[in-house]
JSON list of C-alpha atoms in Angstrom, two decimals:
[
{"chain": "A", "resi": 1, "resn": "UNK", "atom": "CA", "xyz": [38.79, 149.73, 70.59]},
{"chain": "A", "resi": 2, "resn": "UNK", "atom": "CA", "xyz": [37.68, 146.85, 68.42]},
{"chain": "A", "resi": 3, "resn": "UNK", "atom": "CA", "xyz": [39.56, 143.63, 69.05]},
{"chain": "A", "resi": 4, "resn": "UNK", "atom": "CA", "xyz": [39.43, 139.98, 68.03]},
{"chain": "A", "resi": 5, "resn": "UNK", "atom": "CA", "xyz": [40.73, 137.26, 70.33]},
{"chain": "A", "resi": 6, "resn": "UNK", "atom": "CA", "xyz": [41.55, 133.69, 69.38]},
{"chain": "A", "resi": 7, "resn": "UNK", "atom": "CA", "xyz": [42.42, 131.89, 72.58]},
{"chain": "A", "resi": 8, "resn": "UNK", "atom": "CA", "xyz": [43.77, 128.69, 71.04]},
{"chain": "A", "resi": 9, "resn": "UNK", "atom": "CA", "xyz": [47.22, 129.19, 69.49]},
{"chain": "A", "resi": 10, "resn": "UNK", "atom": "CA", "xyz": [47.33, 125.59, 68.25]},
{"chain": "A", "resi": 11, "resn": "UNK", "atom": "CA", "xyz": [45.00, 122.61, 68.00]},
{"chain": "A", "resi": 12, "resn": "UNK", "atom": "CA", "xyz": [45.48, 119.09, 66.75]},
{"chain": "A", "resi": 13, "resn": "UNK", "atom": "CA", "xyz": [42.84, 116.46, 65.92]},
{"chain": "A", "resi": 14, "resn": "UNK", "atom": "CA", "xyz": [42.63, 113.17, 64.11]},
{"chain": "A", "resi": 15, "resn": "UNK", "atom": "CA", "xyz": [41.33, 113.01, 60.58]},
{"chain": "A", "resi": 16, "resn": "UNK", "atom": "CA", "xyz": [37.52, 112.68, 60.37]},
{"chain": "A", "resi": 17, "resn": "UNK", "atom": "CA", "xyz": [37.01, 114.19, 63.81]},
{"chain": "A", "resi": 18, "resn": "UNK", "atom": "CA", "xyz": [35.10, 117.39, 64.45]},
{"chain": "A", "resi": 19, "resn": "UNK", "atom": "CA", "xyz": [36.98, 120.41, 65.74]},
{"chain": "A", "resi": 20, "resn": "UNK", "atom": "CA", "xyz": [35.81, 123.79, 66.99]},
{"chain": "A", "resi": 21, "resn": "UNK", "atom": "CA", "xyz": [37.95, 126.92, 66.89]},
{"chain": "A", "resi": 22, "resn": "UNK", "atom": "CA", "xyz": [36.98, 129.76, 69.19]},
{"chain": "A", "resi": 23, "resn": "UNK", "atom": "CA", "xyz": [36.87, 133.47, 68.54]},
{"chain": "A", "resi": 24, "resn": "UNK", "atom": "CA", "xyz": [35.60, 136.37, 70.60]},
{"chain": "A", "resi": 25, "resn": "UNK", "atom": "CA", "xyz": [35.44, 139.99, 69.62]},
{"chain": "A", "resi": 26, "resn": "UNK", "atom": "CA", "xyz": [34.73, 143.33, 71.15]},
{"chain": "A", "resi": 27, "resn": "UNK", "atom": "CA", "xyz": [32.82, 146.13, 69.49]},
{"chain": "A", "resi": 28, "resn": "UNK", "atom": "CA", "xyz": [30.17, 148.73, 70.21]},
{"chain": "A", "resi": 29, "resn": "UNK", "atom": "CA", "xyz": [28.84, 148.52, 66.65]},
{"chain": "A", "resi": 30, "resn": "UNK", "atom": "CA", "xyz": [25.50, 146.89, 66.00]},
{"chain": "A", "resi": 31, "resn": "UNK", "atom": "CA", "xyz": [26.03, 146.11, 62.32]},
{"chain": "A", "resi": 32, "resn": "UNK", "atom": "CA", "xyz": [29.09, 144.17, 61.29]},
{"chain": "A", "resi": 33, "resn": "UNK", "atom": "CA", "xyz": [30.46, 141.13, 59.53]},
{"chain": "A", "resi": 34, "resn": "UNK", "atom": "CA", "xyz": [32.51, 138.29, 60.91]},
{"chain": "A", "resi": 35, "resn": "UNK", "atom": "CA", "xyz": [34.82, 136.06, 58.90]},
{"chain": "A", "resi": 36, "resn": "UNK", "atom": "CA", "xyz": [36.95, 132.99, 59.14]},
{"chain": "A", "resi": 37, "resn": "UNK", "atom": "CA", "xyz": [39.95, 132.89, 56.81]},
{"chain": "A", "resi": 38, "resn": "UNK", "atom": "CA", "xyz": [42.19, 129.90, 56.19]},
{"chain": "A", "resi": 39, "resn": "UNK", "atom": "CA", "xyz": [45.90, 130.10, 55.36]},
{"chain": "A", "resi": 40, "resn": "UNK", "atom": "CA", "xyz": [47.35, 126.70, 54.38]},
{"chain": "A", "resi": 41, "resn": "UNK", "atom": "CA", "xyz": [51.13, 126.24, 54.68]},
{"chain": "A", "resi": 42, "resn": "UNK", "atom": "CA", "xyz": [52.87, 128.29, 51.98]},
{"chain": "A", "resi": 43, "resn": "UNK", "atom": "CA", "xyz": [49.57, 129.03, 50.28]},
{"chain": "A", "resi": 44, "resn": "UNK", "atom": "CA", "xyz": [47.23, 131.93, 49.94]},
{"chain": "A", "resi": 45, "resn": "UNK", "atom": "CA", "xyz": [44.77, 133.15, 52.52]},
{"chain": "A", "resi": 46, "resn": "UNK", "atom": "CA", "xyz": [41.24, 132.29, 51.48]},
{"chain": "A", "resi": 47, "resn": "UNK", "atom": "CA", "xyz": [37.83, 133.09, 52.91]},
{"chain": "A", "resi": 48, "resn": "UNK", "atom": "CA", "xyz": [36.14, 130.11, 54.53]},
{"chain": "A", "resi": 49, "resn": "UNK", "atom": "CA", "xyz": [32.90, 131.54, 55.79]},
{"chain": "A", "resi": 50, "resn": "UNK", "atom": "CA", "xyz": [31.25, 134.82, 56.74]},
{"chain": "A", "resi": 51, "resn": "UNK", "atom": "CA", "xyz": [28.38, 135.87, 58.99]},
{"chain": "A", "resi": 52, "resn": "UNK", "atom": "CA", "xyz": [26.33, 139.05, 59.00]},
{"chain": "A", "resi": 53, "resn": "UNK", "atom": "CA", "xyz": [25.59, 140.20, 62.55]},
{"chain": "A", "resi": 54, "resn": "UNK", "atom": "CA", "xyz": [21.96, 140.98, 61.82]},
{"chain": "A", "resi": 55, "resn": "UNK", "atom": "CA", "xyz": [21.25, 137.41, 60.74]},
{"chain": "A", "resi": 56, "resn": "UNK", "atom": "CA", "xyz": [20.14, 135.02, 63.45]},
{"chain": "A", "resi": 57, "resn": "UNK", "atom": "CA", "xyz": [20.87, 131.93, 61.41]},
{"chain": "A", "resi": 58, "resn": "UNK", "atom": "CA", "xyz": [24.37, 130.55, 61.64]},
{"chain": "A", "resi": 59, "resn": "UNK", "atom": "CA", "xyz": [26.28, 130.45, 58.36]},
{"chain": "A", "resi": 60, "resn": "UNK", "atom": "CA", "xyz": [27.21, 127.09, 56.86]},
{"chain": "A", "resi": 61, "resn": "UNK", "atom": "CA", "xyz": [29.53, 126.14, 54.00]},
{"chain": "A", "resi": 62, "resn": "UNK", "atom": "CA", "xyz": [29.69, 122.41, 53.44]},
{"chain": "A", "resi": 63, "resn": "UNK", "atom": "CA", "xyz": [31.73, 120.98, 56.35]},
{"chain": "A", "resi": 64, "resn": "UNK", "atom": "CA", "xyz": [32.28, 124.40, 57.88]},
{"chain": "A", "resi": 65, "resn": "UNK", "atom": "CA", "xyz": [29.73, 126.05, 60.15]},
{"chain": "A", "resi": 66, "resn": "UNK", "atom": "CA", "xyz": [29.75, 128.80, 62.72]},
{"chain": "A", "resi": 67, "resn": "UNK", "atom": "CA", "xyz": [28.18, 129.25, 66.12]},
{"chain": "A", "resi": 68, "resn": "UNK", "atom": "CA", "xyz": [27.44, 132.96, 66.32]},
{"chain": "A", "resi": 69, "resn": "UNK", "atom": "CA", "xyz": [26.45, 134.21, 69.77]},
{"chain": "A", "resi": 70, "resn": "UNK", "atom": "CA", "xyz": [25.91, 137.94, 69.38]},
{"chain": "A", "resi": 71, "resn": "UNK", "atom": "CA", "xyz": [25.22, 138.74, 73.00]},
{"chain": "A", "resi": 72, "resn": "UNK", "atom": "CA", "xyz": [28.34, 136.90, 74.09]},
{"chain": "A", "resi": 73, "resn": "UNK", "atom": "CA", "xyz": [30.32, 138.32, 71.15]},
{"chain": "A", "resi": 74, "resn": "UNK", "atom": "CA", "xyz": [31.45, 134.86, 70.24]},
{"chain": "A", "resi": 75, "resn": "UNK", "atom": "CA", "xyz": [32.00, 133.43, 66.76]},
{"chain": "A", "resi": 76, "resn": "UNK", "atom": "CA", "xyz": [33.33, 129.89, 66.73]},
{"chain": "A", "resi": 77, "resn": "UNK", "atom": "CA", "xyz": [34.10, 127.77, 63.67]},
{"chain": "A", "resi": 78, "resn": "UNK", "atom": "CA", "xyz": [33.20, 124.11, 63.55]},
{"chain": "A", "resi": 79, "resn": "UNK", "atom": "CA", "xyz": [34.87, 121.82, 61.04]},
{"chain": "A", "resi": 80, "resn": "UNK", "atom": "CA", "xyz": [33.11, 118.49, 60.65]},
{"chain": "A", "resi": 81, "resn": "UNK", "atom": "CA", "xyz": [34.69, 115.35, 59.23]},
{"chain": "A", "resi": 82, "resn": "UNK", "atom": "CA", "xyz": [38.10, 117.03, 59.21]},
{"chain": "A", "resi": 83, "resn": "UNK", "atom": "CA", "xyz": [40.46, 116.29, 56.35]},
{"chain": "A", "resi": 84, "resn": "UNK", "atom": "CA", "xyz": [44.23, 116.49, 55.97]},
{"chain": "A", "resi": 85, "resn": "UNK", "atom": "CA", "xyz": [43.76, 119.46, 53.67]},
{"chain": "A", "resi": 86, "resn": "UNK", "atom": "CA", "xyz": [42.19, 121.39, 56.53]},
{"chain": "A", "resi": 87, "resn": "UNK", "atom": "CA", "xyz": [45.62, 121.74, 58.11]},
{"chain": "A", "resi": 88, "resn": "UNK", "atom": "CA", "xyz": [46.24, 125.48, 58.13]},
{"chain": "A", "resi": 89, "resn": "UNK", "atom": "CA", "xyz": [46.26, 128.67, 60.14]},
{"chain": "A", "resi": 90, "resn": "UNK", "atom": "CA", "xyz": [42.74, 129.90, 60.76]},
{"chain": "A", "resi": 91, "resn": "UNK", "atom": "CA", "xyz": [42.09, 133.57, 61.33]},
{"chain": "A", "resi": 92, "resn": "UNK", "atom": "CA", "xyz": [38.95, 135.14, 62.71]},
{"chain": "A", "resi": 93, "resn": "UNK", "atom": "CA", "xyz": [38.29, 138.67, 61.44]},
{"chain": "A", "resi": 94, "resn": "UNK", "atom": "CA", "xyz": [35.74, 141.40, 61.95]},
{"chain": "A", "resi": 95, "resn": "UNK", "atom": "CA", "xyz": [34.54, 144.30, 59.83]},
{"chain": "A", "resi": 96, "resn": "UNK", "atom": "CA", "xyz": [32.35, 147.17, 61.02]},
{"chain": "A", "resi": 97, "resn": "UNK", "atom": "CA", "xyz": [31.83, 150.89, 60.81]},
{"chain": "A", "resi": 98, "resn": "UNK", "atom": "CA", "xyz": [31.69, 153.38, 58.01]},
{"chain": "A", "resi": 99, "resn": "UNK", "atom": "CA", "xyz": [35.17, 152.52, 56.86]},
{"chain": "A", "resi": 100, "resn": "UNK", "atom": "CA", "xyz": [34.33, 148.86, 56.86]},
{"chain": "A", "resi": 101, "resn": "UNK", "atom": "CA", "xyz": [35.22, 148.41, 53.26]},
{"chain": "A", "resi": 102, "resn": "UNK", "atom": "CA", "xyz": [38.77, 149.18, 54.21]},
{"chain": "A", "resi": 103, "resn": "UNK", "atom": "CA", "xyz": [39.57, 147.53, 57.45]},
{"chain": "A", "resi": 104, "resn": "UNK", "atom": "CA", "xyz": [39.39, 144.02, 58.77]},
{"chain": "A", "resi": 105, "resn": "UNK", "atom": "CA", "xyz": [40.30, 143.55, 62.42]},
{"chain": "A", "resi": 106, "resn": "UNK", "atom": "CA", "xyz": [42.14, 140.25, 62.79]},
{"chain": "A", "resi": 107, "resn": "UNK", "atom": "CA", "xyz": [42.79, 137.73, 65.51]},
{"chain": "A", "resi": 108, "resn": "UNK", "atom": "CA", "xyz": [46.24, 136.24, 65.99]},
{"chain": "A", "resi": 109, "resn": "UNK", "atom": "CA", "xyz": [45.23, 132.92, 64.47]},
{"chain": "A", "resi": 110, "resn": "UNK", "atom": "CA", "xyz": [44.89, 129.29, 65.45]},
{"chain": "A", "resi": 111, "resn": "UNK", "atom": "CA", "xyz": [47.19, 126.70, 63.95]},
{"chain": "A", "resi": 112, "resn": "UNK", "atom": "CA", "xyz": [45.14, 123.61, 63.18]},
{"chain": "A", "resi": 113, "resn": "UNK", "atom": "CA", "xyz": [46.85, 120.30, 62.49]},
{"chain": "A", "resi": 114, "resn": "UNK", "atom": "CA", "xyz": [44.87, 117.36, 61.17]},
{"chain": "A", "resi": 115, "resn": "UNK", "atom": "CA", "xyz": [46.65, 114.10, 61.89]},
{"chain": "A", "resi": 116, "resn": "UNK", "atom": "CA", "xyz": [46.24, 111.00, 59.68]},
{"chain": "B", "resi": 1, "resn": "UNK", "atom": "CA", "xyz": [47.80, 134.71, 35.69]},
{"chain": "B", "resi": 2, "resn": "UNK", "atom": "CA", "xyz": [44.74, 134.69, 37.89]},
{"chain": "B", "resi": 3, "resn": "UNK", "atom": "CA", "xyz": [43.84, 136.19, 41.22]},
{"chain": "B", "resi": 4, "resn": "UNK", "atom": "CA", "xyz": [46.45, 138.19, 43.09]},
{"chain": "B", "resi": 5, "resn": "UNK", "atom": "CA", "xyz": [50.14, 137.65, 42.41]},
{"chain": "B", "resi": 6, "resn": "UNK", "atom": "CA", "xyz": [53.14, 138.89, 44.35]},
{"chain": "B", "resi": 7, "resn": "UNK", "atom": "CA", "xyz": [56.83, 139.06, 43.49]},
{"chain": "B", "resi": 8, "resn": "UNK", "atom": "CA", "xyz": [59.29, 138.17, 44.74]},
{"chain": "B", "resi": 9, "resn": "UNK", "atom": "CA", "xyz": [58.10, 135.32, 46.91]},
{"chain": "B", "resi": 10, "resn": "UNK", "atom": "CA", "xyz": [61.21, 135.51, 49.07]},
{"chain": "B", "resi": 11, "resn": "UNK", "atom": "CA", "xyz": [63.55, 138.43, 49.71]},
{"chain": "B", "resi": 12, "resn": "UNK", "atom": "CA", "xyz": [66.63, 138.75, 51.87]},
{"chain": "B", "resi": 13, "resn": "UNK", "atom": "CA", "xyz": [68.06, 142.22, 52.26]},
{"chain": "B", "resi": 14, "resn": "UNK", "atom": "CA", "xyz": [70.51, 144.13, 54.35]},
{"chain": "B", "resi": 15, "resn": "UNK", "atom": "CA", "xyz": [69.53, 147.13, 56.38]},
{"chain": "B", "resi": 16, "resn": "UNK", "atom": "CA", "xyz": [71.09, 149.54, 53.90]},
{"chain": "B", "resi": 17, "resn": "UNK", "atom": "CA", "xyz": [69.44, 148.08, 50.80]},
{"chain": "B", "resi": 18, "resn": "UNK", "atom": "CA", "xyz": [66.53, 149.44, 48.82]},
{"chain": "B", "resi": 19, "resn": "UNK", "atom": "CA", "xyz": [64.08, 146.99, 47.36]},
{"chain": "B", "resi": 20, "resn": "UNK", "atom": "CA", "xyz": [60.50, 146.90, 46.16]},
{"chain": "B", "resi": 21, "resn": "UNK", "atom": "CA", "xyz": [57.68, 144.39, 46.50]},
{"chain": "B", "resi": 22, "resn": "UNK", "atom": "CA", "xyz": [55.22, 144.08, 43.67]},
{"chain": "B", "resi": 23, "resn": "UNK", "atom": "CA", "xyz": [51.58, 143.05, 43.69]},
{"chain": "B", "resi": 24, "resn": "UNK", "atom": "CA", "xyz": [49.27, 142.60, 40.73]},
{"chain": "B", "resi": 25, "resn": "UNK", "atom": "CA", "xyz": [45.59, 141.75, 40.78]},
{"chain": "B", "resi": 26, "resn": "UNK", "atom": "CA", "xyz": [43.76, 140.22, 37.81]},
{"chain": "B", "resi": 27, "resn": "UNK", "atom": "CA", "xyz": [40.27, 140.46, 39.32]},
{"chain": "B", "resi": 28, "resn": "UNK", "atom": "CA", "xyz": [39.17, 143.88, 38.11]},
{"chain": "B", "resi": 29, "resn": "UNK", "atom": "CA", "xyz": [39.07, 145.19, 41.66]},
{"chain": "B", "resi": 30, "resn": "UNK", "atom": "CA", "xyz": [39.46, 148.84, 42.59]},
{"chain": "B", "resi": 31, "resn": "UNK", "atom": "CA", "xyz": [40.99, 148.57, 46.06]},
{"chain": "B", "resi": 32, "resn": "UNK", "atom": "CA", "xyz": [44.34, 147.11, 47.06]},
{"chain": "B", "resi": 33, "resn": "UNK", "atom": "CA", "xyz": [45.94, 146.55, 50.44]},
{"chain": "B", "resi": 34, "resn": "UNK", "atom": "CA", "xyz": [49.29, 145.84, 52.04]},
{"chain": "B", "resi": 35, "resn": "UNK", "atom": "CA", "xyz": [49.38, 143.78, 55.23]},
{"chain": "B", "resi": 36, "resn": "UNK", "atom": "CA", "xyz": [52.23, 142.73, 57.48]},
{"chain": "B", "resi": 37, "resn": "UNK", "atom": "CA", "xyz": [51.96, 139.26, 58.96]},
{"chain": "B", "resi": 38, "resn": "UNK", "atom": "CA", "xyz": [54.24, 138.45, 61.88]},
{"chain": "B", "resi": 39, "resn": "UNK", "atom": "CA", "xyz": [54.22, 135.15, 63.73]},
{"chain": "B", "resi": 40, "resn": "UNK", "atom": "CA", "xyz": [51.61, 134.86, 66.49]},
{"chain": "B", "resi": 41, "resn": "UNK", "atom": "CA", "xyz": [50.29, 138.36, 65.86]},
{"chain": "B", "resi": 42, "resn": "UNK", "atom": "CA", "xyz": [47.18, 139.62, 64.11]},
{"chain": "B", "resi": 43, "resn": "UNK", "atom": "CA", "xyz": [47.57, 140.81, 60.57]},
{"chain": "B", "resi": 44, "resn": "UNK", "atom": "CA", "xyz": [48.50, 144.47, 60.51]},
{"chain": "B", "resi": 45, "resn": "UNK", "atom": "CA", "xyz": [46.96, 146.64, 57.81]},
{"chain": "B", "resi": 46, "resn": "UNK", "atom": "CA", "xyz": [49.66, 148.94, 56.46]},
{"chain": "B", "resi": 47, "resn": "UNK", "atom": "CA", "xyz": [48.13, 150.74, 53.49]},
{"chain": "B", "resi": 48, "resn": "UNK", "atom": "CA", "xyz": [44.97, 150.83, 51.42]},
{"chain": "B", "resi": 49, "resn": "UNK", "atom": "CA", "xyz": [44.53, 152.30, 47.96]},
{"chain": "B", "resi": 50, "resn": "UNK", "atom": "CA", "xyz": [40.95, 152.68, 46.86]},
{"chain": "B", "resi": 51, "resn": "UNK", "atom": "CA", "xyz": [39.68, 154.70, 43.90]},
{"chain": "B", "resi": 52, "resn": "UNK", "atom": "CA", "xyz": [42.85, 156.79, 43.95]},
{"chain": "B", "resi": 53, "resn": "UNK", "atom": "CA", "xyz": [42.50, 157.46, 47.67]},
{"chain": "B", "resi": 54, "resn": "UNK", "atom": "CA", "xyz": [45.22, 156.31, 50.00]},
{"chain": "B", "resi": 55, "resn": "UNK", "atom": "CA", "xyz": [44.62, 155.31, 53.61]},
{"chain": "B", "resi": 56, "resn": "UNK", "atom": "CA", "xyz": [47.51, 154.45, 55.85]},
{"chain": "B", "resi": 57, "resn": "UNK", "atom": "CA", "xyz": [48.08, 153.07, 59.29]},
{"chain": "B", "resi": 58, "resn": "UNK", "atom": "CA", "xyz": [49.82, 155.85, 61.18]},
{"chain": "B", "resi": 59, "resn": "UNK", "atom": "CA", "xyz": [51.98, 153.35, 63.03]},
{"chain": "B", "resi": 60, "resn": "UNK", "atom": "CA", "xyz": [53.77, 152.22, 59.85]},
{"chain": "B", "resi": 61, "resn": "UNK", "atom": "CA", "xyz": [57.32, 153.61, 59.71]},
{"chain": "B", "resi": 62, "resn": "UNK", "atom": "CA", "xyz": [58.31, 155.91, 56.86]},
{"chain": "B", "resi": 63, "resn": "UNK", "atom": "CA", "xyz": [60.86, 153.36, 55.65]},
{"chain": "B", "resi": 64, "resn": "UNK", "atom": "CA", "xyz": [57.86, 151.69, 53.99]},
{"chain": "B", "resi": 65, "resn": "UNK", "atom": "CA", "xyz": [56.54, 153.63, 51.02]},
{"chain": "B", "resi": 66, "resn": "UNK", "atom": "CA", "xyz": [53.61, 152.44, 48.90]},
{"chain": "B", "resi": 67, "resn": "UNK", "atom": "CA", "xyz": [52.93, 153.23, 45.28]},
{"chain": "B", "resi": 68, "resn": "UNK", "atom": "CA", "xyz": [49.81, 152.46, 43.27]},
{"chain": "B", "resi": 69, "resn": "UNK", "atom": "CA", "xyz": [50.25, 153.49, 39.63]},
{"chain": "B", "resi": 70, "resn": "UNK", "atom": "CA", "xyz": [46.89, 152.01, 38.56]},
{"chain": "B", "resi": 71, "resn": "UNK", "atom": "CA", "xyz": [44.11, 149.87, 39.96]},
{"chain": "B", "resi": 72, "resn": "UNK", "atom": "CA", "xyz": [45.87, 146.61, 39.07]},
{"chain": "B", "resi": 73, "resn": "UNK", "atom": "CA", "xyz": [49.34, 147.23, 40.47]},
{"chain": "B", "resi": 74, "resn": "UNK", "atom": "CA", "xyz": [50.63, 147.99, 43.93]},
{"chain": "B", "resi": 75, "resn": "UNK", "atom": "CA", "xyz": [54.21, 148.38, 45.10]},
{"chain": "B", "resi": 76, "resn": "UNK", "atom": "CA", "xyz": [55.82, 148.58, 48.50]},
{"chain": "B", "resi": 77, "resn": "UNK", "atom": "CA", "xyz": [59.18, 150.33, 48.42]},
{"chain": "B", "resi": 78, "resn": "UNK", "atom": "CA", "xyz": [61.55, 149.40, 51.19]},
{"chain": "B", "resi": 79, "resn": "UNK", "atom": "CA", "xyz": [64.60, 151.31, 52.41]},
{"chain": "B", "resi": 80, "resn": "UNK", "atom": "CA", "xyz": [66.85, 151.16, 55.45]},
{"chain": "B", "resi": 81, "resn": "UNK", "atom": "CA", "xyz": [64.76, 148.44, 57.03]},
{"chain": "B", "resi": 82, "resn": "UNK", "atom": "CA", "xyz": [65.32, 146.98, 60.48]},
{"chain": "B", "resi": 83, "resn": "UNK", "atom": "CA", "xyz": [65.51, 143.29, 61.48]},
{"chain": "B", "resi": 84, "resn": "UNK", "atom": "CA", "xyz": [62.11, 143.62, 63.18]},
{"chain": "B", "resi": 85, "resn": "UNK", "atom": "CA", "xyz": [60.62, 144.32, 59.76]},
{"chain": "B", "resi": 86, "resn": "UNK", "atom": "CA", "xyz": [61.20, 140.69, 58.82]},
{"chain": "B", "resi": 87, "resn": "UNK", "atom": "CA", "xyz": [57.76, 139.21, 58.17]},
{"chain": "B", "resi": 88, "resn": "UNK", "atom": "CA", "xyz": [55.38, 137.95, 55.51]},
{"chain": "B", "resi": 89, "resn": "UNK", "atom": "CA", "xyz": [53.99, 140.85, 53.49]},
{"chain": "B", "resi": 90, "resn": "UNK", "atom": "CA", "xyz": [50.59, 140.15, 52.02]},
{"chain": "B", "resi": 91, "resn": "UNK", "atom": "CA", "xyz": [48.82, 142.00, 49.29]},
{"chain": "B", "resi": 92, "resn": "UNK", "atom": "CA", "xyz": [45.05, 141.85, 48.89]},
{"chain": "B", "resi": 93, "resn": "UNK", "atom": "CA", "xyz": [42.43, 143.34, 46.63]},
{"chain": "B", "resi": 94, "resn": "UNK", "atom": "CA", "xyz": [38.70, 143.92, 46.78]},
{"chain": "B", "resi": 95, "resn": "UNK", "atom": "CA", "xyz": [35.93, 145.73, 44.99]},
{"chain": "B", "resi": 96, "resn": "UNK", "atom": "CA", "xyz": [35.01, 148.92, 46.80]},
{"chain": "B", "resi": 97, "resn": "UNK", "atom": "CA", "xyz": [31.43, 150.14, 46.70]},
{"chain": "B", "resi": 98, "resn": "UNK", "atom": "CA", "xyz": [28.30, 148.32, 45.63]},
{"chain": "B", "resi": 99, "resn": "UNK", "atom": "CA", "xyz": [28.34, 144.60, 45.14]},
{"chain": "B", "resi": 100, "resn": "UNK", "atom": "CA", "xyz": [28.74, 141.66, 47.43]},
{"chain": "B", "resi": 101, "resn": "UNK", "atom": "CA", "xyz": [25.78, 142.59, 49.57]},
{"chain": "B", "resi": 102, "resn": "UNK", "atom": "CA", "xyz": [25.69, 144.94, 52.52]},
{"chain": "B", "resi": 103, "resn": "UNK", "atom": "CA", "xyz": [23.98, 146.33, 55.56]},
{"chain": "B", "resi": 104, "resn": "UNK", "atom": "CA", "xyz": [22.92, 149.94, 55.98]},
{"chain": "B", "resi": 105, "resn": "UNK", "atom": "CA", "xyz": [26.07, 152.03, 56.33]},
{"chain": "B", "resi": 106, "resn": "UNK", "atom": "CA", "xyz": [28.40, 149.12, 55.74]},
{"chain": "B", "resi": 107, "resn": "UNK", "atom": "CA", "xyz": [29.68, 147.45, 52.62]},
{"chain": "B", "resi": 108, "resn": "UNK", "atom": "CA", "xyz": [31.04, 143.98, 52.54]},
{"chain": "B", "resi": 109, "resn": "UNK", "atom": "CA", "xyz": [33.71, 143.36, 49.98]},
{"chain": "B", "resi": 110, "resn": "UNK", "atom": "CA", "xyz": [35.65, 140.13, 50.24]},
{"chain": "B", "resi": 111, "resn": "UNK", "atom": "CA", "xyz": [39.37, 140.60, 50.15]},
{"chain": "B", "resi": 112, "resn": "UNK", "atom": "CA", "xyz": [41.38, 138.27, 47.96]},
{"chain": "B", "resi": 113, "resn": "UNK", "atom": "CA", "xyz": [44.96, 137.66, 49.00]},
{"chain": "B", "resi": 114, "resn": "UNK", "atom": "CA", "xyz": [48.21, 137.02, 47.21]},
{"chain": "B", "resi": 115, "resn": "UNK", "atom": "CA", "xyz": [50.69, 134.36, 48.36]},
{"chain": "B", "resi": 116, "resn": "UNK", "atom": "CA", "xyz": [52.89, 136.90, 50.13]},
{"chain": "B", "resi": 117, "resn": "UNK", "atom": "CA", "xyz": [56.54, 137.90, 50.09]},
{"chain": "B", "resi": 118, "resn": "UNK", "atom": "CA", "xyz": [58.66, 136.43, 52.87]},
{"chain": "B", "resi": 119, "resn": "UNK", "atom": "CA", "xyz": [61.03, 139.24, 53.81]},
{"chain": "B", "resi": 120, "resn": "UNK", "atom": "CA", "xyz": [64.14, 138.73, 55.90]},
{"chain": "B", "resi": 121, "resn": "UNK", "atom": "CA", "xyz": [66.18, 141.74, 56.96]},
{"chain": "B", "resi": 122, "resn": "UNK", "atom": "CA", "xyz": [69.70, 140.95, 58.08]}
]
């Protein structure tokens, strides 16, 4: 079975600090995508960053970057220079297989609080 | 309206009521999804409609009934719900098929989400 595990239910850091959210996954597939989604309080879920498994280079989007360790099946999200607007639930998700355009496998989420 | 919209945003219903959730996407996508989001649990995919094909999670109870009259609208009909059905119900859409890049045998299509309907069953 394919699973995604986020081991940190909640994290809290001061504004401007760097924070890393962890995610591990389990799959026998060799080709897949990994995603981090952000869900701010009472707002819509939005895609933060994605990584293709066949790419060695870690994806980066402005202050957001990932550390993708394929052998370890680890996909952590680093947020640099954190801002108050980064306060949200963060979900790690995984997509693989022939029905990949249908199904994302989700982690349970990490609640991130940025303190002023 | 832009993106994916959902109505109502909040719904309180008794176990004997019948209600419907509505989702509309303004992105020209051809696939729509219903998810259930419960606290401290992974999102649960309930139903997918894609190019007139319906895919469902076999664990979803029959008291949830989806309807997709066209590629822009998706409904979730609710009847005789249970208190454990209380959750945030999210709708999403994506473009199935080519586009967005892909690997051999796999297609990546970003899903865009609505704001959700917070459902409380008394």
